[in-house]
Short mmCIF file of C-alpha atoms in Angstrom, two decimals:
data_model
loop_
_atom_site.label_atom_id
_atom_site.label_comp_id
_atom_site.label_asym_id
_atom_site.label_seq_id
_atom_site.Cartn_x
_atom_site.Cartn_y
_atom_site.Cartn_z
CA MET A 1 -105.49 -59.79 10.93
CA ASP A 2 -107.06 -58.91 14.26
CA SER A 3 -106.89 -61.02 17.34
CA THR A 4 -110.03 -62.92 16.67
CA GLY A 5 -108.55 -64.28 13.46
CA PRO A 6 -110.01 -64.52 9.98
CA MET A 7 -113.08 -66.40 11.11
CA GLY A 8 -113.87 -63.72 13.60
CA GLN A 9 -113.63 -61.16 10.89
CA VAL A 10 -115.84 -63.11 8.64
CA LEU A 11 -118.49 -63.61 11.26
CA SER A 12 -118.45 -60.02 12.32
CA SER A 13 -118.52 -58.46 8.91
CA ARG A 14 -120.41 -61.13 6.94
CA VAL A 15 -118.04 -60.67 4.05
CA ALA A 16 -115.40 -63.34 3.60
CA PRO A 17 -111.98 -62.31 2.41
CA LEU A 18 -110.97 -65.06 0.03
CA LEU A 19 -108.09 -65.97 -2.18
CA GLU A 20 -108.69 -66.43 -5.83
CA ASN A 21 -106.42 -68.80 -7.71
CA PHE A 22 -106.62 -68.03 -11.37
CA LEU A 23 -105.07 -68.60 -14.78
CA GLN A 24 -105.72 -66.59 -17.90
CA GLY A 25 -105.52 -67.15 -21.59
CA SER A 26 -107.33 -66.36 -24.72
CA VAL A 27 -108.71 -68.08 -27.80
CA LEU A 28 -109.28 -66.62 -31.26
CA ASP A 29 -112.89 -66.07 -32.20
CA THR A 30 -112.55 -68.56 -34.99
CA SER A 31 -111.60 -71.34 -32.63
CA LYS A 32 -114.02 -70.37 -29.89
CA ASP A 33 -116.63 -72.98 -30.80
CA VAL A 34 -114.11 -75.78 -30.62
CA LEU A 35 -113.20 -74.62 -27.18
CA ILE A 36 -116.82 -74.44 -26.06
CA HIS A 37 -117.40 -78.02 -27.18
CA ARG A 38 -114.33 -79.21 -25.37
CA LEU A 39 -115.32 -77.38 -22.21
CA ARG A 40 -118.79 -78.84 -22.38
CA GLY A 41 -117.25 -82.23 -22.43
CA LEU A 42 -114.84 -81.56 -19.57
CA CYS A 43 -117.08 -79.69 -17.20
CA ASP A 44 -120.18 -80.47 -15.22
CA ASN A 45 -123.66 -80.38 -16.75
CA ALA A 46 -122.51 -81.59 -20.13
CA GLU A 47 -126.03 -82.30 -21.28
CA ASN A 48 -127.29 -78.79 -20.81
CA GLN A 49 -126.47 -75.83 -22.97
CA PRO A 50 -123.65 -73.82 -21.56
CA GLU A 51 -124.72 -70.93 -19.39
CA ILE A 52 -124.32 -67.50 -20.88
CA PHE A 53 -123.65 -64.29 -19.15
CA HIS A 54 -123.80 -60.72 -20.40
CA ASP A 55 -122.35 -58.32 -17.89
CA HIS A 56 -121.62 -54.66 -17.72
CA GLU A 57 -118.61 -54.05 -15.57
CA ILE A 58 -117.65 -50.66 -14.20
CA VAL A 59 -114.38 -50.11 -12.40
CA PHE A 60 -114.30 -47.44 -9.77
CA ILE A 61 -111.16 -45.89 -8.44
CA MET A 62 -110.45 -43.99 -5.27
CA GLN A 63 -107.18 -42.21 -5.04
CA GLY A 64 -106.48 -41.35 -1.44
CA ASN A 65 -103.09 -39.80 -0.96
CA PRO A 66 -101.19 -39.25 -4.11
CA ASN A 67 -98.47 -41.49 -2.70
CA GLN A 68 -100.72 -44.49 -2.04
CA GLN A 69 -101.83 -47.02 -4.56
CA PRO A 70 -105.37 -46.23 -5.64
CA MET A 71 -108.13 -48.58 -4.62
CA TYR A 72 -110.21 -50.22 -7.30
CA PHE A 73 -113.68 -51.66 -6.97
CA HIS A 74 -115.21 -53.70 -9.74
CA VAL A 75 -118.94 -53.44 -10.04
CA ARG A 76 -120.63 -55.91 -12.32
CA HIS A 77 -124.24 -56.10 -13.16
CA SER A 78 -125.92 -58.57 -15.43
CA LEU A 79 -127.75 -57.26 -18.45
CA ILE A 80 -129.69 -60.49 -18.53
CA HIS A 81 -130.86 -60.20 -14.90
CA PRO A 82 -130.82 -56.47 -14.41
CA GLU A 83 -131.55 -56.67 -10.71
CA SER A 84 -128.36 -58.52 -9.80
CA TRP A 85 -125.40 -56.36 -8.95
CA HIS A 86 -122.10 -57.51 -7.59
CA VAL A 87 -119.13 -55.64 -6.14
CA ARG A 88 -115.69 -57.12 -6.05
CA TYR A 89 -112.40 -55.98 -4.62
CA LEU A 90 -109.32 -57.56 -6.12
CA GLY A 91 -105.87 -57.51 -4.65
CA VAL A 92 -102.68 -57.58 -6.61
CA ALA A 93 -101.49 -60.96 -7.84
CA GLU A 94 -97.85 -61.73 -7.10
CA VAL A 95 -96.12 -63.74 -9.76
CA GLY A 96 -92.73 -64.18 -8.22
CA ASP A 97 -93.34 -67.53 -6.63
CA LYS A 98 -92.33 -70.28 -8.98
CA ASN A 99 -93.81 -72.97 -6.77
CA LYS A 100 -97.30 -71.69 -7.18
CA LEU A 101 -98.90 -73.08 -10.28
CA THR A 102 -101.46 -70.33 -10.50
CA LEU A 103 -101.75 -66.65 -9.79
CA ILE A 104 -103.24 -65.94 -6.40
CA ARG A 105 -104.87 -62.71 -5.32
CA HIS A 106 -107.11 -61.57 -2.54
CA CYS A 107 -110.69 -61.05 -3.46
CA VAL A 108 -113.66 -59.83 -1.54
CA ASP A 109 -117.08 -60.38 -3.14
CA ALA A 110 -120.33 -58.83 -2.11
CA GLY A 111 -123.77 -58.75 -3.54
CA ALA A 112 -125.28 -55.32 -4.02
CA SER A 113 -128.36 -53.62 -5.26
CA SER A 114 -128.75 -51.22 -8.09
CA ASN A 115 -127.94 -48.14 -6.07
CA VAL A 116 -124.38 -49.21 -5.50
CA VAL A 117 -123.20 -46.79 -8.16
CA ASP A 118 -124.76 -43.90 -6.34
CA PHE A 119 -123.28 -45.16 -3.12
CA LEU A 120 -119.79 -45.39 -4.51
CA ASN A 121 -119.99 -42.02 -6.11
CA GLU A 122 -121.05 -40.48 -2.83
CA MET A 123 -118.21 -42.19 -1.06
CA GLY A 124 -115.80 -40.50 -3.40
CA PHE A 125 -115.12 -43.17 -5.96
CA LYS A 126 -114.73 -42.07 -9.50
CA ILE A 127 -115.45 -44.16 -12.57
CA ASP A 128 -112.18 -45.31 -14.08
CA TYR A 129 -113.36 -47.37 -17.02
CA GLU A 130 -116.16 -49.71 -18.02
CA PHE A 131 -116.73 -52.49 -20.47
CA ILE A 132 -119.20 -55.18 -21.44
CA ALA A 133 -118.33 -58.83 -21.10
CA LYS A 134 -120.38 -61.44 -22.83
CA GLY A 135 -119.79 -65.12 -22.93
CA TYR A 136 -120.18 -68.51 -21.41
CA PHE A 137 -119.29 -69.88 -18.12
CA PHE A 138 -118.71 -73.42 -17.01
CA HIS A 139 -117.86 -75.03 -13.72
CA LYS A 140 -116.18 -78.26 -12.77
CA GLY A 141 -116.33 -78.93 -9.09
CA ARG A 142 -115.16 -75.71 -7.52
CA MET A 143 -113.36 -74.50 -10.68
CA LYS A 144 -115.03 -71.88 -12.72
CA VAL A 145 -114.14 -71.28 -16.34
CA THR A 146 -115.35 -68.27 -18.28
CA VAL A 147 -115.02 -67.63 -21.98
CA SER A 148 -115.86 -64.04 -22.59
CA LYS A 149 -115.68 -61.44 -25.31
CA LEU A 150 -114.95 -57.92 -24.13
CA TYR A 151 -116.63 -54.95 -25.70
CA LYS A 152 -115.85 -51.32 -25.44
CA ILE A 153 -118.76 -49.00 -24.79
CA LEU A 154 -118.88 -46.35 -27.43
CA GLN A 155 -121.48 -44.10 -25.89
CA PRO A 156 -121.13 -43.75 -22.13
CA GLY A 157 -124.42 -44.68 -20.60
CA SER A 158 -125.70 -46.76 -23.48
CA THR A 159 -124.90 -50.41 -23.25
CA ASP A 160 -126.09 -51.14 -26.76
CA GLN A 161 -123.53 -49.39 -28.79
CA VAL A 162 -120.51 -51.52 -28.28
CA GLU A 163 -117.44 -52.39 -30.21
CA PRO A 164 -115.49 -55.61 -29.76
CA LEU A 165 -112.08 -55.06 -28.27
CA SER A 166 -110.13 -57.75 -30.03
CA GLN A 167 -110.46 -60.77 -32.21
CA SER A 168 -110.22 -63.08 -29.26
CA HIS A 169 -112.17 -64.31 -26.33
CA LEU A 170 -110.65 -64.12 -22.89
CA VAL A 171 -110.52 -67.43 -21.06
CA GLU A 172 -110.21 -67.41 -17.31
CA LEU A 173 -109.99 -70.34 -14.92
CA SER A 174 -110.49 -69.51 -11.29
CA VAL A 175 -111.04 -71.11 -7.93
CA VAL A 176 -111.97 -69.13 -4.85
CA ALA A 177 -110.88 -70.57 -1.56
CA PRO A 178 -110.29 -69.27 1.96
CA ARG A 179 -106.63 -70.15 2.08
CA VAL A 180 -103.77 -71.32 -0.05
CA GLN A 181 -103.99 -75.01 -0.90
CA GLU A 182 -101.54 -76.86 -3.09
CA GLN A 183 -104.27 -79.17 -4.33
CA ILE A 184 -106.15 -76.35 -5.98
CA GLY A 185 -103.13 -75.40 -8.05
CA GLU A 186 -102.61 -79.02 -9.13
CA ASP A 187 -106.24 -79.41 -10.17
CA MET A 188 -106.18 -76.21 -12.14
CA LYS A 189 -102.95 -77.08 -13.83
CA ASN A 190 -104.32 -80.45 -14.90
CA PHE A 191 -107.42 -78.82 -16.24
CA ALA A 192 -105.32 -76.31 -18.18
CA GLU A 193 -103.37 -79.18 -19.68
CA GLN A 194 -106.61 -80.55 -21.06
CA LEU A 195 -107.24 -77.38 -22.94
CA LYS A 196 -103.85 -77.24 -24.61
CA PRO A 197 -102.99 -76.62 -27.41
CA LEU A 198 -106.28 -74.82 -28.07
CA VAL A 199 -105.77 -72.33 -25.29
CA LEU A 200 -102.68 -71.65 -23.28
CA LEU A 201 -103.82 -70.90 -19.69
CA GLU A 202 -100.98 -69.45 -17.79
CA LYS A 203 -99.93 -66.98 -15.18
CA ILE A 204 -99.88 -63.59 -16.81
CA ASP A 205 -97.54 -61.10 -15.19
CA HIS A 206 -99.85 -58.19 -14.34
CA LYS A 207 -97.07 -55.94 -13.06
CA ARG A 208 -95.16 -56.28 -16.31
CA LEU A 209 -98.29 -55.46 -18.28
CA GLN A 210 -98.91 -52.44 -16.11
CA GLN A 211 -95.39 -51.24 -16.52
CA SER A 212 -95.52 -51.60 -20.26
CA LEU A 213 -98.74 -49.61 -20.29
CA GLU A 214 -97.32 -46.85 -18.20
CA SER A 215 -94.15 -46.67 -20.14
CA ARG A 216 -95.96 -45.64 -23.31
CA MET B 1 -60.42 -67.89 -52.99
CA PHE B 2 -64.12 -68.06 -52.42
CA LEU B 3 -64.87 -65.02 -54.57
CA PHE B 4 -62.61 -66.45 -57.28
CA LYS B 5 -64.61 -69.65 -57.33
CA LEU B 6 -67.84 -67.71 -57.44
CA GLU B 7 -66.74 -65.53 -60.27
CA HIS B 8 -65.39 -68.24 -62.55
CA GLU B 9 -67.63 -71.16 -61.88
CA TYR B 10 -70.97 -69.59 -61.26
CA GLU B 11 -72.60 -71.37 -64.13
CA THR B 12 -71.96 -74.80 -62.73
CA LEU B 13 -72.17 -74.11 -59.04
CA ASN B 14 -75.10 -74.82 -56.77
CA TRP B 15 -75.56 -73.58 -53.24
CA PRO B 16 -74.97 -76.80 -51.30
CA SER B 17 -71.63 -77.45 -53.00
CA VAL B 18 -70.62 -73.87 -52.39
CA LEU B 19 -71.52 -74.24 -48.72
CA ASP B 20 -69.51 -77.45 -48.52
CA ASN B 21 -66.43 -75.94 -50.03
CA PHE B 22 -66.74 -72.89 -47.84
CA ALA B 23 -67.10 -75.02 -44.75
CA LEU B 24 -64.10 -77.08 -45.73
CA LEU B 25 -61.98 -74.00 -46.29
CA SER B 26 -62.96 -72.32 -43.07
CA GLY B 27 -62.36 -75.50 -41.15
CA GLN B 28 -58.88 -75.86 -42.49
CA LEU B 29 -58.08 -72.23 -41.90
CA ASN B 30 -59.27 -72.55 -38.34
CA SER B 31 -57.06 -75.55 -37.65
CA LEU B 32 -54.09 -73.84 -39.29
CA GLY B 33 -54.69 -70.79 -37.15
CA ARG B 34 -54.91 -72.90 -34.03
CA LEU B 35 -51.67 -74.63 -34.83
CA LEU B 36 -49.89 -71.38 -35.37
CA LYS B 37 -51.22 -69.89 -32.17
CA ASN B 38 -50.01 -72.84 -30.21
CA ASP B 39 -47.72 -71.86 -27.41
CA LYS B 40 -44.89 -73.98 -28.64
CA VAL B 41 -44.75 -72.04 -31.90
CA PRO B 42 -42.74 -68.88 -31.64
CA ALA B 43 -44.28 -65.77 -33.11
CA LEU B 44 -43.34 -66.24 -36.72
CA ARG B 45 -43.58 -62.52 -37.30
CA ASN B 46 -40.49 -61.99 -35.22
CA HIS B 47 -38.38 -64.40 -37.22
CA VAL B 48 -36.75 -63.69 -40.55
CA PHE B 49 -36.59 -66.48 -43.03
CA LEU B 50 -33.47 -66.39 -45.20
CA PRO B 51 -32.54 -68.82 -47.94
CA LEU B 52 -29.00 -69.98 -47.25
CA VAL B 53 -28.45 -72.64 -49.88
CA LEU B 54 -30.21 -73.02 -53.12
CA SER B 55 -29.66 -76.28 -54.98
CA PRO B 56 -31.28 -77.47 -58.15
CA ASP B 57 -31.26 -81.04 -56.90
CA ARG B 58 -34.10 -83.09 -55.72
CA ASP B 59 -34.20 -83.14 -51.98
CA ALA B 60 -35.61 -86.29 -50.56
CA GLU B 61 -36.17 -84.95 -47.07
CA LEU B 62 -37.93 -81.81 -48.29
CA GLU B 63 -40.13 -84.05 -50.34
CA LYS B 64 -41.09 -86.06 -47.31
CA LEU B 65 -41.78 -83.04 -45.18
CA THR B 66 -43.98 -81.35 -47.69
CA GLU B 67 -45.72 -84.54 -48.83
CA ARG B 68 -44.30 -84.38 -52.30
CA ARG B 69 -45.45 -80.87 -52.97
CA VAL B 70 -42.07 -79.21 -52.92
CA MET B 71 -39.46 -81.37 -54.62
CA MET B 72 -36.45 -79.10 -54.38
CA PHE B 73 -35.42 -75.80 -52.99
CA ASN B 74 -34.33 -74.00 -56.15
CA HIS B 75 -34.54 -70.61 -57.72
CA ALA B 76 -38.10 -71.01 -58.91
CA VAL B 77 -39.48 -72.11 -55.60
CA VAL B 78 -37.94 -69.33 -53.50
CA PRO B 79 -39.74 -66.30 -55.01
CA ASP B 80 -43.09 -67.97 -54.68
CA TYR B 81 -42.87 -69.40 -51.19
CA LEU B 82 -40.81 -66.80 -49.46
CA ARG B 83 -42.62 -63.84 -50.94
CA THR B 84 -43.51 -61.08 -48.48
CA LYS B 85 -44.41 -58.39 -50.95
CA PRO B 86 -47.15 -58.92 -53.50
CA GLU B 87 -46.24 -59.71 -57.10
CA PRO B 88 -45.11 -56.78 -59.26
CA GLU B 89 -48.28 -56.74 -61.35
CA VAL B 90 -50.42 -56.94 -58.27
CA ASP B 91 -48.31 -54.31 -56.62
CA GLU B 92 -48.83 -51.97 -59.57
CA LYS B 93 -52.54 -52.43 -59.55
CA ILE B 94 -52.70 -51.76 -55.82
CA SER B 95 -50.74 -48.54 -56.17
CA GLN B 96 -53.03 -47.44 -59.01
CA LEU B 97 -56.12 -48.03 -56.98
CA THR B 98 -54.77 -46.28 -53.90
CA SER B 99 -53.82 -43.20 -55.90
CA LYS B 100 -57.26 -43.19 -57.54
CA ALA B 101 -58.89 -43.47 -54.15
CA GLY B 102 -56.84 -40.58 -52.88
CA THR B 103 -58.14 -38.26 -55.56
CA VAL B 104 -61.81 -38.83 -54.88
CA VAL B 105 -63.43 -35.87 -53.17
CA GLN B 106 -64.62 -36.48 -49.61
CA GLU B 107 -68.24 -35.57 -50.37
CA THR B 108 -68.75 -37.84 -53.28
CA ALA B 109 -67.09 -40.60 -51.35
CA GLN B 110 -69.51 -39.96 -48.48
CA LYS B 111 -72.43 -40.08 -50.88
CA GLN B 112 -71.20 -43.28 -52.36
CA PHE B 113 -70.91 -44.80 -48.90
CA ASN B 114 -74.44 -43.82 -48.07
CA ASN B 115 -75.77 -45.21 -51.32
CA LEU B 116 -73.94 -48.46 -50.76
CA ASN B 117 -75.32 -48.71 -47.25
CA LYS B 118 -78.81 -48.03 -48.44
CA ILE B 119 -78.61 -50.61 -51.13
CA THR B 120 -77.29 -53.27 -48.81
CA SER B 121 -79.91 -52.56 -46.20
CA ASN B 122 -82.64 -52.79 -48.85
CA LEU B 123 -81.24 -56.08 -50.00
CA LEU B 124 -81.15 -57.31 -46.45
CA ASP B 125 -84.77 -56.30 -45.96
CA ILE B 126 -85.87 -58.07 -49.08
CA ILE B 127 -84.00 -61.18 -48.10
CA ASN B 128 -85.37 -61.13 -44.56
CA SER B 129 -88.95 -60.70 -45.64
CA ALA B 130 -88.60 -63.49 -48.15
CA LYS B 131 -87.14 -65.73 -45.46
CA GLU B 132 -90.02 -64.92 -43.09
CA GLU B 133 -92.56 -65.75 -45.77
CA TRP B 134 -90.96 -69.05 -46.54
CA GLU B 135 -90.72 -69.96 -42.86
CA SER B 136 -94.31 -69.11 -42.12
CA GLU B 137 -95.43 -71.03 -45.16
CA SER B 138 -93.56 -74.09 -44.14
CA ASN B 139 -94.78 -73.73 -40.56
CA GLN B 140 -98.34 -73.51 -41.74
CA LYS B 141 -98.07 -76.62 -43.80
CA SER B 142 -96.38 -78.60 -41.09
CA SER B 143 -97.77 -77.45 -37.77
CA GLN B 144 -101.23 -77.26 -36.28
CA PRO B 145 -103.42 -74.22 -36.84
CA VAL B 146 -102.97 -71.36 -34.41
CA THR B 147 -105.94 -71.06 -32.11
CA PHE B 148 -104.83 -68.28 -29.77
CA SER B 149 -102.68 -65.27 -29.77
CA SER B 150 -100.57 -64.28 -26.79
CA THR B 151 -100.69 -60.65 -27.77
CA ASP B 152 -104.45 -60.80 -27.61
CA THR B 153 -104.24 -62.45 -24.23
CA ASN B 154 -102.05 -59.66 -22.86
CA ASN B 155 -104.32 -57.04 -24.38
CA LEU B 156 -107.46 -58.53 -22.93
CA VAL B 157 -105.94 -58.94 -19.49
CA SER B 158 -104.64 -55.39 -19.56
CA THR B 159 -108.11 -54.23 -20.51
CA ILE B 160 -109.82 -56.00 -17.67
CA LEU B 161 -107.27 -55.02 -15.09
CA PHE B 162 -106.09 -51.61 -16.17
CA GLY B 163 -108.60 -50.35 -18.72
CA LYS B 164 -106.12 -50.31 -21.54
CA SER B 165 -107.68 -49.00 -24.77
CA ILE B 166 -110.80 -48.12 -22.87
CA LYS B 167 -109.61 -45.23 -20.75
CA VAL B 168 -109.81 -42.43 -23.21
CA ALA B 169 -108.98 -38.86 -22.34
CA ARG B 170 -109.46 -39.50 -18.66
CA LYS B 171 -105.79 -40.11 -18.01
CA PRO B 172 -104.75 -36.44 -17.84
CA ASP B 173 -107.60 -35.86 -15.42
CA SER B 174 -106.66 -38.64 -13.04
CA SER B 175 -103.32 -36.92 -12.61
CA ASN B 176 -105.17 -33.81 -11.38
CA THR B 177 -107.05 -35.68 -8.70
CA GLN B 178 -105.18 -33.69 -6.15
CA PRO B 179 -106.47 -31.58 -3.53
CA GLN B 180 -109.59 -29.96 -4.73
CA GLY B 181 -111.15 -31.35 -1.54
CA MET B 182 -114.40 -29.71 -0.53
CA PRO B 183 -115.96 -28.15 -3.61
CA ASN B 184 -115.95 -31.42 -5.53
CA PRO B 185 -118.23 -33.65 -3.43
CA GLN B 186 -120.74 -30.82 -3.48
CA GLN B 187 -120.43 -30.57 -7.22
CA GLN B 188 -120.93 -34.30 -7.58
CA GLN B 189 -123.95 -34.30 -5.30
CA LYS B 190 -125.61 -31.59 -7.34
CA VAL B 191 -125.07 -33.59 -10.50
CA GLN B 192 -126.44 -36.68 -8.90
CA SER B 193 -129.52 -35.17 -7.30
CA ALA B 194 -130.50 -33.73 -10.64
CA THR B 195 -130.75 -37.16 -12.22
CA VAL B 196 -131.66 -39.39 -9.34
CA SER B 197 -135.38 -38.79 -9.69
CA LYS B 198 -135.73 -40.94 -12.80
CA ALA B 199 -136.14 -44.57 -11.78
CA PRO B 200 -135.04 -47.30 -14.24
CA SER B 201 -132.74 -45.33 -16.41
CA ALA B 202 -131.20 -43.64 -13.38
CA ILE B 203 -128.17 -45.88 -13.54
CA LYS B 204 -127.37 -45.19 -17.14
CA THR B 205 -127.73 -41.47 -16.86
CA GLN B 206 -125.85 -41.61 -13.61
CA ILE B 207 -122.93 -43.17 -15.32
CA LYS B 208 -123.21 -40.71 -18.12
CA ALA B 209 -123.27 -37.76 -15.77
CA ALA B 210 -120.37 -38.99 -13.71
CA SER B 211 -118.23 -39.62 -16.69
CA SER B 212 -118.94 -36.40 -18.49
CA SER B 213 -118.74 -34.02 -15.58
CA HIS B 214 -115.06 -34.68 -14.81
CA PRO B 215 -115.44 -33.59 -11.22
CA TYR B 216 -111.81 -33.03 -10.60
CA GLN B 217 -111.03 -31.06 -13.67
CA ARG B 218 -109.43 -27.73 -13.03
CA PRO B 219 -111.82 -24.89 -13.92
#
């Protein structure tokens, strides 16, 4: 951090580096409705229909030196509101800490316009992979829960021809905050307990998953 | 002992009683073994046991020691209890079998081994699969329905984070990202400027162009 501190950075760049606390799990498609009902009861705005989202996410990668870790940018745009685009940078989540009840990673969010893909391409980013995510999202206080089904795009460029990736919906619980707070972890853990045994929301070890992918 | 029981009483036996007897036997053998291995007991193998006096009389002390199982130390008792070599009939059978085993050719013996191994492993597989079926059945009846799958969780998270099962043939390309420096941005720009004129579908074709052109592919 520079001498002016995080607030100085935020004020000067107008983009706030935040920490995302999150837990992940999944629910089988057959039990998804039960989960939605339970979430409606637990979260805010119970009387309204749950909000749906239908996003197309493209992940860009920039490989600087071959020795460095590549940098990934996630670009999401909504297929329901085609003019809203969003760029996100995610850090790596460290699992080692047993005290932390949730996974914590850095995240930087920024709104963008539809030419962000051009912009990233010109900067030297390359498309790594893309997928469609469709589902519901709920919020309770500052906690956000999404239940989404991931689809693989069969024809690059056409977001209609899609194929579901698995028989499950991905469930993610996340809170974004400027610094680490114990209370957030407690709240999230309590919420996760409410969803058991339907869904097991837990810290998934991303490094282990990555290693098992690379070892194939 | 166990095999004997199995062979001769198989019509009347049931599994729990067999288990009980087996457990009993193994328990007693264990305690016997422990007693013998006790430090205070000298290694019996090193000692030779010789009958010094044989009397056809009832021996009260012997009776007490053996809990009325051995009444006297006479000529009939000695061959049975002090036997170190198997009985003559048994001995003959053993020698027959060993000579027969010696005559079998190595190759056929090998084949027989392999067959035996195959049969036992098949049996094991059948038994294991039957056991799994039974367990899952009983689990289903007793426990709550499964509503999530951890393998699916891992797959979905890998997909979101690393593009597992989405990244198709791009992997070999990404290893060639090396130093093709200058020519590539120009190549990319040409591709982009060709398609940027179309307005709403620009994004889709953009993505299509970028993904199909493989800018870093070696010519």
